[in-house]
XYZ file of N, CA and C in Angstrom:
807
model
N -128.315 60.654 -88.067
C -128.343 61.803 -88.947
C -129.762 62.029 -89.478
N -129.897 63.032 -90.372
C -131.227 63.421 -90.847
C -131.921 62.283 -91.603
N -131.148 61.531 -92.389
C -131.749 60.433 -93.150
C -132.286 59.361 -92.221
N -131.552 59.031 -91.175
C -132.028 58.013 -90.237
C -133.258 58.509 -89.479
N -133.327 59.805 -89.233
C -134.507 60.365 -88.590
C -135.744 60.172 -89.462
N -135.577 60.379 -90.788
C -136.708 60.199 -91.702
C -137.162 58.739 -91.736
N -136.188 57.830 -91.776
C -136.517 56.407 -91.856
C -137.194 55.935 -90.573
N -136.659 56.355 -89.435
C -137.181 55.883 -88.152
C -138.407 56.661 -87.685
N -138.549 57.888 -88.212
C -139.668 58.721 -87.778
C -139.432 59.371 -86.436
N -138.185 59.348 -85.949
C -137.851 59.911 -84.646
C -136.692 60.905 -84.789
N -136.638 61.859 -83.895
C -135.545 62.802 -83.862
C -134.364 62.180 -83.125
N -133.189 62.775 -83.316
C -131.973 62.221 -82.731
C -132.074 62.091 -81.215
N -132.673 63.095 -80.567
C -132.808 63.047 -79.100
C -133.708 61.892 -78.672
N -134.724 61.611 -79.515
C -135.653 60.526 -79.188
C -135.024 59.158 -79.404
N -134.025 59.101 -80.294
C -133.373 57.827 -80.600
C -132.383 57.412 -79.527
N -131.848 58.392 -78.816
C -130.822 58.080 -77.813
C -131.357 57.110 -76.768
N -130.610 56.031 -76.525
C -130.966 55.053 -75.512
C -131.928 53.980 -75.980
N -132.376 54.062 -77.224
C -133.331 53.071 -77.738
C -132.622 51.988 -78.549
N -133.259 50.840 -78.648
C -132.755 49.737 -79.472
C -133.641 49.591 -80.699
N -133.229 48.705 -81.610
C -134.014 48.469 -82.827
C -135.428 47.987 -82.501
N -135.594 47.344 -81.353
C -136.908 46.814 -80.984
C -137.909 47.937 -80.650
N -137.419 49.148 -80.464
C -138.305 50.266 -80.126
C -138.973 50.889 -81.350
N -138.431 50.646 -82.560
C -139.065 51.248 -83.747
C -139.089 50.329 -84.975
N -138.770 49.066 -84.832
C -138.931 48.083 -85.914
C -139.729 46.900 -85.380
N -140.387 46.166 -86.293
C -141.092 44.967 -85.846
C -140.062 43.932 -85.401
N -140.535 42.933 -84.675
C -139.617 41.998 -84.025
C -138.743 41.243 -85.031
N -139.323 40.839 -86.146
C -138.545 40.084 -87.129
C -137.394 40.924 -87.657
N -137.656 42.176 -88.019
C -136.609 43.042 -88.539
C -135.591 43.376 -87.451
N -136.083 43.639 -86.230
C -135.184 43.956 -85.116
C -134.266 42.781 -84.797
N -134.797 41.555 -84.861
C -133.974 40.364 -84.635
C -132.849 40.280 -85.677
N -133.214 40.609 -86.908
C -132.229 40.565 -88.001
C -131.108 41.568 -87.741
N -131.482 42.811 -87.399
C -130.482 43.835 -87.113
C -129.631 43.467 -85.899
N -130.283 42.918 -84.879
C -129.571 42.538 -83.656
C -128.536 41.455 -83.941
N -128.895 40.502 -84.771
C -127.962 39.427 -85.121
C -126.757 39.983 -85.881
N -127.002 40.910 -86.830
C -125.892 41.482 -87.592
C -124.952 42.258 -86.670
N -125.531 42.977 -85.684
C -124.694 43.683 -84.710
C -123.839 42.691 -83.917
N -124.460 41.617 -83.519
C -123.756 40.598 -82.728
C -122.608 39.995 -83.532
N -122.839 39.761 -84.846
C -121.785 39.204 -85.696
C -120.587 40.140 -85.757
N -120.843 41.443 -85.864
C -119.753 42.420 -85.922
C -118.991 42.436 -84.602
N -119.713 42.413 -83.509
C -119.089 42.490 -82.188
C -118.247 41.260 -81.860
N -118.684 40.107 -82.298
C -117.984 38.866 -81.948
C -116.856 38.518 -82.918
N -116.997 38.905 -84.157
C -115.975 38.558 -85.164
C -115.001 39.698 -85.443
N -115.394 40.915 -85.066
C -114.598 42.124 -85.367
C -114.422 42.321 -86.870
N -115.401 41.838 -87.622
C -115.357 41.974 -89.080
C -116.581 42.732 -89.575
N -116.395 43.362 -90.703
C -117.483 44.105 -91.317
C -118.549 43.157 -91.877
N -119.794 43.575 -91.800
C -120.879 42.847 -92.456
C -121.613 43.819 -93.372
N -122.145 43.268 -94.441
C -122.881 44.103 -95.410
C -124.103 43.344 -95.873
N -125.211 44.042 -95.975
C -126.445 43.395 -96.412
C -127.401 44.441 -96.983
N -128.359 43.931 -97.740
C -129.419 44.787 -98.274
C -130.737 44.387 -97.624
N -131.583 45.345 -97.395
C -132.897 45.026 -96.850
C -133.892 46.108 -97.258
N -135.144 45.762 -97.180
C -136.208 46.714 -97.506
C -136.838 47.233 -96.221
N -137.069 48.533 -96.193
C -137.715 49.147 -95.034
C -138.653 50.232 -95.535
N -139.314 50.904 -94.610
C -140.271 51.958 -94.966
C -139.879 53.263 -94.286
N -139.909 54.326 -95.052
C -139.642 55.651 -94.484
C -140.869 56.078 -93.680
N -140.720 56.170 -92.370
C -141.855 56.490 -91.501
C -142.494 57.831 -91.862
N -141.670 58.771 -92.260
C -142.145 60.123 -92.537
C -143.096 60.172 -93.722
N -142.842 59.310 -94.759
C -143.655 59.339 -95.989
C -144.418 58.042 -96.235
N -144.041 56.975 -95.566
C -144.662 55.678 -95.821
C -144.146 55.006 -97.074
N -143.092 55.562 -97.667
C -142.535 55.036 -98.912
C -141.560 53.891 -98.647
N -141.730 52.750 -99.321
C -140.770 51.644 -99.161
C -139.470 51.956 -99.889
N -138.361 51.609 -99.291
C -137.055 51.807 -99.921
C -136.195 50.581 -99.692
N -135.158 50.448 -100.527
C -134.183 49.371 -100.375
C -132.880 50.009 -99.911
N -132.313 49.447 -98.870
C -131.141 50.041 -98.234
C -129.960 49.077 -98.267
N -128.788 49.622 -98.620
C -127.536 48.866 -98.558
C -126.822 49.302 -97.275
N -126.642 48.378 -96.340
C -126.094 48.712 -95.028
C -124.733 48.063 -94.810
N -123.813 48.847 -94.297
C -122.480 48.355 -93.917
C -122.302 48.601 -92.424
N -121.897 47.568 -91.705
C -121.629 47.696 -90.280
C -120.195 47.265 -90.005
N -119.468 48.118 -89.281
C -118.073 47.818 -88.954
C -117.857 47.966 -87.449
N -116.895 47.241 -86.897
C -116.633 47.354 -85.448
C -115.918 48.669 -85.109
N -116.284 49.268 -84.007
C -115.591 50.438 -83.471
C -114.665 49.956 -82.348
N -113.386 50.208 -82.485
C -112.395 49.697 -81.546
C -111.852 50.818 -80.658
N -111.554 50.470 -79.422
C -110.934 51.447 -78.525
C -109.426 51.431 -78.721
N -108.714 52.180 -77.923
C -107.263 52.286 -78.068
C -106.541 50.969 -77.843
N -107.163 50.060 -77.141
C -106.544 48.766 -76.870
C -106.977 47.689 -77.854
N -107.754 48.069 -78.838
C -108.190 47.111 -79.857
C -109.418 46.328 -79.494
N -110.060 46.695 -78.408
C -111.285 46.009 -78.022
C -112.492 46.654 -78.719
N -113.496 45.821 -78.993
C -114.694 46.323 -79.660
C -115.503 47.166 -78.678
N -115.711 48.427 -79.070
C -116.457 49.337 -78.204
C -117.882 49.576 -78.702
N -118.144 49.182 -79.944
C -119.478 49.401 -80.488
C -119.530 49.061 -81.961
N -120.630 49.438 -82.610
C -120.844 49.151 -84.029
C -121.172 50.456 -84.747
N -120.475 50.700 -85.853
C -120.768 51.853 -86.705
C -121.534 51.372 -87.921
N -122.720 51.908 -88.123
C -123.536 51.501 -89.267
C -123.727 52.626 -90.260
N -123.578 52.319 -91.548
C -123.811 53.282 -92.633
C -124.790 52.649 -93.604
N -125.909 53.330 -93.828
C -126.949 52.816 -94.725
C -127.120 53.763 -95.910
N -127.231 53.178 -97.093
C -127.361 53.978 -98.324
C -128.609 53.543 -99.079
N -129.431 54.510 -99.462
C -130.662 54.219 -100.209
C -130.297 53.842 -101.646
N -130.569 52.595 -102.025
C -130.230 52.111 -103.367
C -131.495 51.745 -104.145
N -132.618 52.332 -103.744
C -133.893 51.999 -104.387
C -133.844 52.259 -105.885
N -133.368 53.435 -106.295
C -133.313 53.778 -107.717
C -132.396 52.830 -108.470
N -131.259 52.521 -107.863
C -130.317 51.592 -108.494
C -130.968 50.229 -108.720
N -131.696 49.745 -107.721
C -132.355 48.447 -107.828
C -133.440 48.473 -108.907
N -134.159 49.574 -108.992
C -135.201 49.696 -110.021
C -134.577 49.655 -111.407
N -133.440 50.326 -111.574
C -132.745 50.314 -112.857
C -132.241 48.914 -113.193
N -131.725 48.207 -112.186
C -131.237 46.842 -112.397
C -132.379 45.916 -112.812
N -133.529 46.076 -112.185
C -134.684 45.247 -112.522
C -135.167 45.539 -113.933
N -135.168 46.821 -114.316
C -135.584 47.197 -115.663
C -134.619 46.617 -116.691
N -133.335 46.708 -116.395
C -132.329 46.148 -117.304
C -132.490 44.637 -117.414
N -132.787 43.992 -116.302
C -132.989 42.545 -116.312
C -134.194 42.166 -117.165
N -135.271 42.944 -117.048
C -136.459 42.669 -117.870
C -136.149 42.830 -119.351
N -135.400 43.881 -119.683
C -135.047 44.110 -121.090
C -134.167 42.984 -121.620
N -133.231 42.523 -120.801
C -132.365 41.414 -121.220
C -133.167 40.143 -121.424
N -134.137 39.915 -120.549
C -134.972 38.725 -120.664
C -135.775 38.758 -121.955
N -136.347 39.927 -122.270
C -137.115 40.065 -123.506
C -136.227 39.903 -124.734
N -135.040 40.523 -124.686
C -134.114 40.419 -125.816
C -133.692 38.980 -126.031
N -133.427 38.266 -124.946
C -133.001 36.874 -125.077
C -134.122 36.008 -125.640
N -135.363 36.305 -125.237
C -136.499 35.551 -125.766
C -136.608 35.743 -127.278
N -136.395 36.982 -127.732
C -136.445 37.268 -129.171
C -135.328 36.537 -129.899
N -134.107 36.601 -129.347
C -132.955 35.938 -129.968
C -133.204 34.435 -130.102
N -133.782 33.830 -129.083
C -134.019 32.387 -129.107
C -135.139 31.994 -130.061
N -136.086 32.915 -130.296
C -137.215 32.619 -131.175
C -136.872 32.795 -132.654
N -135.879 33.609 -132.956
C -135.489 33.836 -134.353
C -134.947 32.540 -134.951
N -135.446 32.134 -136.124
C -135.012 30.854 -136.714
C -133.565 30.862 -137.199
N -132.987 32.037 -137.456
C -131.597 32.110 -137.879
C -130.665 31.750 -136.713
N -129.477 31.291 -137.063
C -128.466 30.990 -136.040
C -127.790 32.294 -135.615
N -127.834 32.600 -134.325
C -127.247 33.830 -133.796
C -126.235 33.470 -132.714
N -125.090 34.140 -132.746
C -124.045 33.874 -131.755
C -123.257 35.151 -131.483
N -122.555 35.142 -130.357
C -121.648 36.231 -129.995
C -120.333 35.601 -129.569
N -119.227 36.175 -130.042
C -117.893 35.688 -129.672
C -117.097 36.824 -129.031
N -116.189 36.470 -128.114
C -115.259 37.462 -127.591
C -114.083 37.584 -128.562
N -113.100 38.410 -128.212
C -111.985 38.664 -129.132
C -111.120 37.430 -129.348
N -111.178 36.484 -128.421
C -110.400 35.243 -128.565
C -111.167 34.180 -129.341
N -112.354 34.526 -129.817
C -113.132 33.581 -130.618
C -113.990 32.634 -129.817
N -114.090 32.863 -128.499
C -114.912 31.987 -127.662
C -116.367 32.420 -127.722
N -117.276 31.458 -127.850
C -118.705 31.755 -127.878
C -119.166 32.200 -126.483
N -119.845 33.337 -126.425
C -120.407 33.800 -125.156
C -121.931 33.875 -125.238
N -122.474 33.571 -126.392
C -123.929 33.451 -126.573
C -124.190 32.603 -127.802
N -125.203 31.760 -127.716
C -125.595 30.936 -128.868
C -127.071 30.592 -128.723
N -127.872 30.952 -129.723
C -129.293 30.621 -129.630
C -129.507 29.159 -130.046
N -130.719 28.616 -129.881
C -130.936 27.187 -130.150
C -130.515 26.728 -131.540
N -130.744 27.557 -132.566
C -130.347 27.163 -133.917
C -128.839 27.052 -134.034
N -128.121 27.991 -133.427
C -126.658 27.946 -133.440
C -126.156 26.729 -132.677
N -126.799 26.419 -131.555
C -126.410 25.244 -130.775
C -126.558 23.976 -131.618
N -127.659 23.893 -132.345
C -127.902 22.719 -133.194
C -126.853 22.597 -134.293
N -126.522 23.725 -134.951
C -125.511 23.694 -136.003
C -124.133 23.354 -135.438
N -123.926 23.685 -134.169
C -122.641 23.386 -133.528
C -122.515 21.916 -133.156
N -123.618 21.183 -133.279
C -123.580 19.761 -132.965
C -123.715 19.459 -131.493
N -124.275 20.403 -130.733
C -124.446 20.205 -129.299
C -125.926 20.213 -128.940
N -126.212 19.865 -127.688
C -127.597 19.770 -127.234
C -128.027 20.949 -126.365
N -127.071 21.719 -125.862
C -127.425 22.845 -125.001
C -126.412 23.964 -125.170
N -126.830 25.169 -124.831
C -125.935 26.319 -124.953
C -124.719 26.175 -124.039
N -124.922 25.547 -122.879
C -123.824 25.366 -121.930
C -122.656 24.596 -122.554
N -122.964 23.694 -123.493
C -121.914 22.913 -124.143
C -121.145 23.731 -125.169
N -121.699 24.861 -125.583
C -121.086 25.706 -126.607
C -120.301 26.859 -125.989
N -120.834 27.442 -124.909
C -120.225 28.623 -124.310
C -118.784 28.358 -123.867
N -117.919 29.325 -124.156
C -116.513 29.210 -123.769
C -115.659 28.456 -124.769
N -116.266 27.884 -125.803
C -115.524 27.103 -126.792
C -115.288 27.926 -128.055
N -114.201 27.608 -128.745
C -113.902 28.233 -130.035
C -114.405 27.331 -131.155
N -114.377 27.846 -132.383
C -114.825 27.041 -133.523
C -113.960 25.804 -133.713
N -112.699 25.871 -133.275
C -111.813 24.710 -133.426
C -112.228 23.562 -132.507
N -112.990 23.861 -131.485
C -113.488 22.832 -130.575
C -114.874 22.329 -130.980
N -115.470 22.981 -131.984
C -116.840 22.646 -132.368
C -116.966 22.117 -133.795
N -116.025 22.487 -134.668
C -116.147 22.130 -136.081
C -114.852 21.505 -136.583
N -114.906 20.840 -137.751
C -113.678 20.332 -138.360
C -112.694 21.484 -138.601
N -111.435 21.174 -138.630
C -110.409 22.218 -138.684
C -110.551 23.128 -139.904
N -110.855 22.538 -141.074
C -110.938 23.369 -142.282
C -112.083 24.363 -142.188
N -113.184 23.980 -141.546
C -114.286 24.915 -141.355
C -113.888 25.993 -140.346
N -113.258 25.571 -139.253
C -112.849 26.515 -138.217
C -111.848 27.534 -138.756
N -110.943 27.101 -139.627
C -109.968 28.013 -140.216
C -110.665 29.107 -141.019
N -111.664 28.722 -141.785
C -112.412 29.707 -142.573
C -113.144 30.690 -141.667
N -113.775 30.166 -140.606
C -114.510 31.032 -139.678
C -113.566 32.015 -138.989
N -112.372 31.527 -138.598
C -111.426 32.411 -137.903
C -110.929 33.514 -138.828
N -110.703 33.187 -140.091
C -110.255 34.195 -141.052
C -111.301 35.303 -141.200
N -112.570 34.915 -141.250
C -113.643 35.905 -141.333
C -113.700 36.748 -140.058
N -113.586 36.077 -138.906
C -113.635 36.786 -137.622
C -112.529 37.823 -137.518
N -111.319 37.425 -137.885
C -110.185 38.339 -137.772
C -110.341 39.556 -138.675
N -110.936 39.354 -139.831
C -111.165 40.483 -140.741
C -112.088 41.511 -140.100
N -113.105 41.025 -139.385
C -114.042 41.924 -138.709
C -113.383 42.596 -137.512
N -112.682 41.830 -136.687
C -112.076 42.354 -135.461
C -110.971 43.356 -135.755
N -110.203 43.134 -136.807
C -109.080 44.016 -137.111
C -109.505 45.269 -137.859
N -110.526 45.156 -138.694
C -110.965 46.314 -139.477
C -112.043 47.130 -138.781
N -112.787 46.475 -137.891
C -113.907 47.155 -137.250
C -115.082 47.353 -138.182
N -115.071 46.626 -139.291
C -116.140 46.745 -140.281
C -116.935 45.441 -140.362
N -118.176 45.582 -140.762
C -119.051 44.416 -140.881
C -118.702 43.593 -142.104
N -118.941 42.304 -142.005
C -118.751 41.358 -143.115
C -120.138 40.846 -143.451
N -120.659 41.240 -144.623
C -122.071 41.039 -144.931
C -122.295 40.074 -146.090
N -123.410 39.335 -145.995
C -123.932 38.514 -147.090
C -122.877 37.590 -147.707
N -122.179 36.841 -146.883
C -121.204 35.877 -147.381
C -121.769 34.471 -147.220
N -121.384 33.596 -148.124
C -121.855 32.219 -148.087
C -120.770 31.308 -147.511
N -121.197 30.326 -146.756
C -120.268 29.348 -146.205
C -120.956 27.990 -146.155
N -120.160 26.950 -146.075
C -120.695 25.591 -146.028
C -120.299 24.945 -144.713
N -121.267 24.273 -144.107
C -121.036 23.631 -142.811
C -121.651 22.240 -142.829
N -120.916 21.275 -142.305
C -121.416 19.902 -142.200
C -121.751 19.632 -140.738
N -123.023 19.267 -140.465
C -123.435 19.070 -139.080
C -123.004 17.696 -138.568
N -123.347 17.393 -137.307
C -122.882 16.152 -136.682
C -123.477 14.907 -137.325
N -124.554 15.081 -138.107
C -125.168 13.946 -138.805
C -124.632 13.785 -140.216
N -123.618 14.600 -140.557
C -123.045 14.522 -141.897
C -123.836 15.286 -142.935
N -124.839 16.048 -142.496
C -125.679 16.809 -143.413
C -125.019 18.146 -143.720
N -124.868 18.456 -145.003
C -124.246 19.718 -145.416
C -125.280 20.841 -145.389
N -124.860 21.999 -144.899
C -125.716 23.180 -144.863
C -124.994 24.336 -145.547
N -125.726 25.021 -146.421
C -125.212 26.264 -146.982
C -125.805 27.409 -146.183
N -124.936 28.327 -145.763
C -125.366 29.423 -144.904
C -125.047 30.773 -145.524
N -125.972 31.704 -145.354
C -125.752 33.092 -145.756
C -125.586 33.888 -144.462
N -124.404 34.461 -144.272
C -124.115 35.044 -142.971
C -123.734 36.508 -142.965
N -123.763 37.069 -141.763
C -123.261 38.414 -141.502
C -122.485 38.367 -140.189
N -121.435 39.175 -140.119
C -120.675 39.327 -138.889
C -120.419 40.813 -138.678
N -120.715 41.298 -137.485
C -120.523 42.713 -137.184
C -119.713 42.843 -135.898
N -118.857 43.872 -135.806
C -118.053 44.045 -134.590
C -118.922 44.434 -133.400
N -118.522 43.995 -132.216
C -119.216 44.326 -130.971
C -118.346 45.309 -130.190
N -118.924 46.471 -129.865
C -118.180 47.520 -129.166
C -118.665 47.654 -127.724
N -117.747 48.069 -126.831
C -118.147 48.367 -125.466
C -118.527 49.847 -125.369
N -118.767 50.330 -124.142
C -119.206 51.709 -123.957
C -118.151 52.715 -124.387
N -116.887 52.282 -124.448
C -115.787 53.176 -124.843
C -115.424 53.032 -126.316
N -116.323 52.419 -127.094
C -116.126 52.226 -128.533
C -114.930 51.319 -128.843
N -114.608 50.444 -127.910
C -113.533 49.487 -128.115
C -114.115 48.145 -128.540
N -113.502 47.532 -129.544
C -113.997 46.242 -130.029
C -113.716 45.164 -128.997
N -114.767 44.486 -128.571
C -114.621 43.437 -127.558
C -115.045 42.064 -128.089
N -115.480 42.011 -129.339
C -115.919 40.739 -129.904
C -116.712 40.972 -131.167
N -117.549 40.025 -131.506
C -118.385 40.170 -132.699
C -119.708 39.437 -132.515
N -120.682 39.869 -133.303
C -122.001 39.238 -133.334
C -122.204 38.663 -134.730
N -122.662 37.426 -134.805
C -122.862 36.791 -136.104
C -124.257 36.195 -136.245
N -124.727 36.139 -137.480
C -126.017 35.510 -137.765
C -125.919 34.763 -139.086
N -126.442 33.561 -139.113
C -126.434 32.737 -140.327
C -127.857 32.308 -140.684
N -128.180 32.460 -141.962
C -129.476 32.012 -142.489
C -129.244 30.791 -143.371
N -129.936 29.720 -143.096
C -129.762 28.477 -143.838
C -130.383 28.619 -145.229
N -129.541 28.549 -146.273
C -130.019 28.683 -147.652
C -129.819 27.370 -148.413
N -129.788 26.267 -147.671
C -129.534 24.968 -148.285
C -130.565 24.638 -149.353
N -131.843 24.854 -149.067
C -132.893 24.546 -150.046
C -132.707 25.365 -151.319
N -132.350 26.628 -151.161
C -132.129 27.472 -152.332
C -130.955 26.971 -153.158
N -129.867 26.567 -152.477
C -128.700 26.075 -153.200
C -129.001 24.762 -153.921
N -129.796 23.899 -153.283
C -130.177 22.639 -153.932
C -131.042 22.897 -155.156
N -131.949 23.859 -155.045
C -132.808 24.210 -156.181
C -131.972 24.779 -157.326
N -130.986 25.616 -157.008
C -130.115 26.181 -158.034
C -129.317 25.076 -158.720
N -128.866 24.094 -157.941
C -128.109 22.988 -158.512
C -128.979 22.147 -159.444
N -130.243 21.949 -159.059
C -131.161 21.180 -159.901
C -131.430 21.904 -161.209
N -131.621 23.208 -161.157
C -131.845 23.997 -162.370
C -130.626 23.921 -163.288
N -129.450 24.038 -162.696
C -128.219 23.958 -163.480
C -128.099 22.595 -164.149
N -128.468 21.549 -163.414
C -128.391 20.190 -163.966
C -129.332 20.029 -165.153
N -130.538 20.555 -165.036
C -131.508 20.439 -166.134
C -131.058 21.234 -167.350
N -130.483 22.398 -167.126
C -129.988 23.196 -168.247
C -128.867 22.478 -168.979
N -128.003 21.810 -168.193
C -126.909 21.057 -168.813
C -127.446 19.891 -169.629
N -128.510 19.227 -169.116
C -129.116 18.118 -169.860
C -129.735 18.609 -171.158
N -130.394 19.763 -171.103
C -130.999 20.331 -172.309
C -129.926 20.710 -173.310
N -128.825 21.248 -172.803
C -127.720 21.628 -173.671
C -127.109 20.402 -174.329
N -127.079 19.269 -173.603
C -126.511 18.041 -174.157
C -127.411 17.478 -175.255
N -128.741 17.556 -175.092
C -129.686 17.031 -176.094
C -129.684 17.845 -177.370
N -129.417 19.110 -177.283
C -129.390 19.991 -178.452
C -128.066 20.743 -178.481
N -126.998 20.067 -178.781
C -125.682 20.672 -178.648
C -125.270 21.573 -179.797
N -125.835 21.389 -181.005
C -125.298 22.076 -182.185
C -126.258 23.140 -182.674
N -125.878 24.396 -182.534
C -126.707 25.494 -183.000
C -125.926 26.257 -184.057
N -126.451 26.264 -185.270
C -125.756 26.916 -186.369
C -126.060 28.405 -186.394
N -125.341 29.117 -187.215
C -125.472 30.559 -187.273
C -126.859 31.032 -187.675
N -127.594 30.236 -188.459
C -128.930 30.675 -188.877
C -129.996 30.292 -187.866
N -129.571 29.776 -186.705
C -130.549 29.424 -185.676
C -131.012 27.997 -185.756
N -130.526 27.203 -186.793
C -130.948 25.808 -186.946
C -130.180 24.936 -185.956
N -130.900 24.040 -185.263
C -130.300 23.156 -184.280
C -130.510 21.719 -184.706
N -129.454 20.920 -184.660
C -129.572 19.485 -184.905
C -129.963 18.844 -183.578
N -131.122 18.162 -183.545
C -131.679 17.639 -182.298
C -131.545 16.133 -182.232
N -130.892 15.629 -181.179
C -130.710 14.202 -180.992
C -131.912 13.558 -180.323
N -132.738 14.361 -179.626
C -133.831 13.774 -178.872
C -135.037 13.466 -179.735
N -135.048 13.979 -180.988
C -136.172 13.676 -181.875
C -135.913 12.330 -182.541
N -136.953 11.740 -183.099
C -136.767 10.474 -183.810
C -135.991 10.769 -185.081
N -134.813 10.201 -185.179
C -133.938 10.532 -186.294
C -133.307 11.890 -186.023
N -132.791 12.503 -187.082
C -132.225 13.837 -186.971
C -133.174 14.807 -187.638
N -133.516 15.855 -186.956
C -134.409 16.852 -187.526
C -133.873 18.239 -187.258
N -134.677 19.214 -187.652
C -134.293 20.586 -187.415
C -135.229 21.223 -186.395
N -134.648 22.095 -185.587
C -135.433 22.821 -184.603
C -135.376 24.300 -184.949
N -136.497 24.961 -184.874
C -136.556 26.386 -185.175
C -135.566 27.140 -184.298
N -135.101 28.302 -184.788
C -134.168 29.117 -184.022
C -134.814 29.602 -182.727
N -136.150 29.366 -182.578
C -136.805 29.799 -181.336
C -136.194 29.140 -180.103
N -135.632 27.923 -180.275
C -135.035 27.253 -179.126
C -133.846 28.045 -178.613
N -133.222 28.806 -179.536
C -132.063 29.595 -179.152
C -132.457 30.965 -178.603
N -133.651 31.396 -178.932
C -134.097 32.708 -178.447
C -134.885 32.608 -177.171
N -135.036 31.384 -176.624
C -135.583 31.232 -175.289
C -137.055 30.882 -175.231
N -137.741 30.621 -176.379
C -139.176 30.300 -176.278
C -139.378 28.864 -175.870
N -138.383 28.033 -176.128
C -138.483 26.629 -175.733
C -139.370 25.793 -176.658
N -139.824 26.331 -177.788
C -140.684 25.580 -178.717
C -139.818 24.768 -179.661
N -140.085 23.470 -179.700
C -139.307 22.576 -180.560
C -140.177 22.176 -181.742
N -139.636 22.432 -182.942
C -140.372 22.004 -184.142
C -139.412 21.228 -185.008
N -139.504 19.869 -184.946
C -138.570 19.018 -185.697
C -139.157 18.716 -187.068
């Protein structure tokens, strides 16, 4: 047909009676000849992709070729029917998509927060290195396909599933919630998390995406501040209506100015 004429650089009349060796280099012709032989001997279809050049323009293209046996009335192989389709644009799009996925994955892995993706059954289908570490595993392969019940203590997994179901059933994001997780070394982590529904091209919920930020240091600092405030409250427990405080930490019993109650922190016994 016209497309094959462009690729081969020959007209249909010129192609009649010729073999692949008449217009392809020997390596390519050998490849085509072998595929023809496979069809003729097995009576089965073969399919392959290959790169060639359009003789008319010199432009390289990628071709998806299907070859099937042509049978006579008695079922004997009479020849080979070949159909080739130019898939160059499709391949370029696939390569571009692959590059974008590679870049996106690099970003996900570099982010210090724990990032994961779950399907509707709660199975992990993506986990970055931080998430893998919090899961108590050494590689993403050990996490993929597993649910929280296979990775965490039951009470933690129950809490995670309750959050997941709220997102999956409502289709709404669950934002800025705190949770506690104990890692494989017995170390407790406080996490600030978000969970958002994952939609397919038809706007159907197919899973969720989650991210956790470790706020353990902040929680420890808050606990220390609370502890110090309680100690201060214990040392100066009695504050009278006129602002006078009886102070146990001074030598003997003395009075402290009402400033201690107004927040200046100045003690005058």
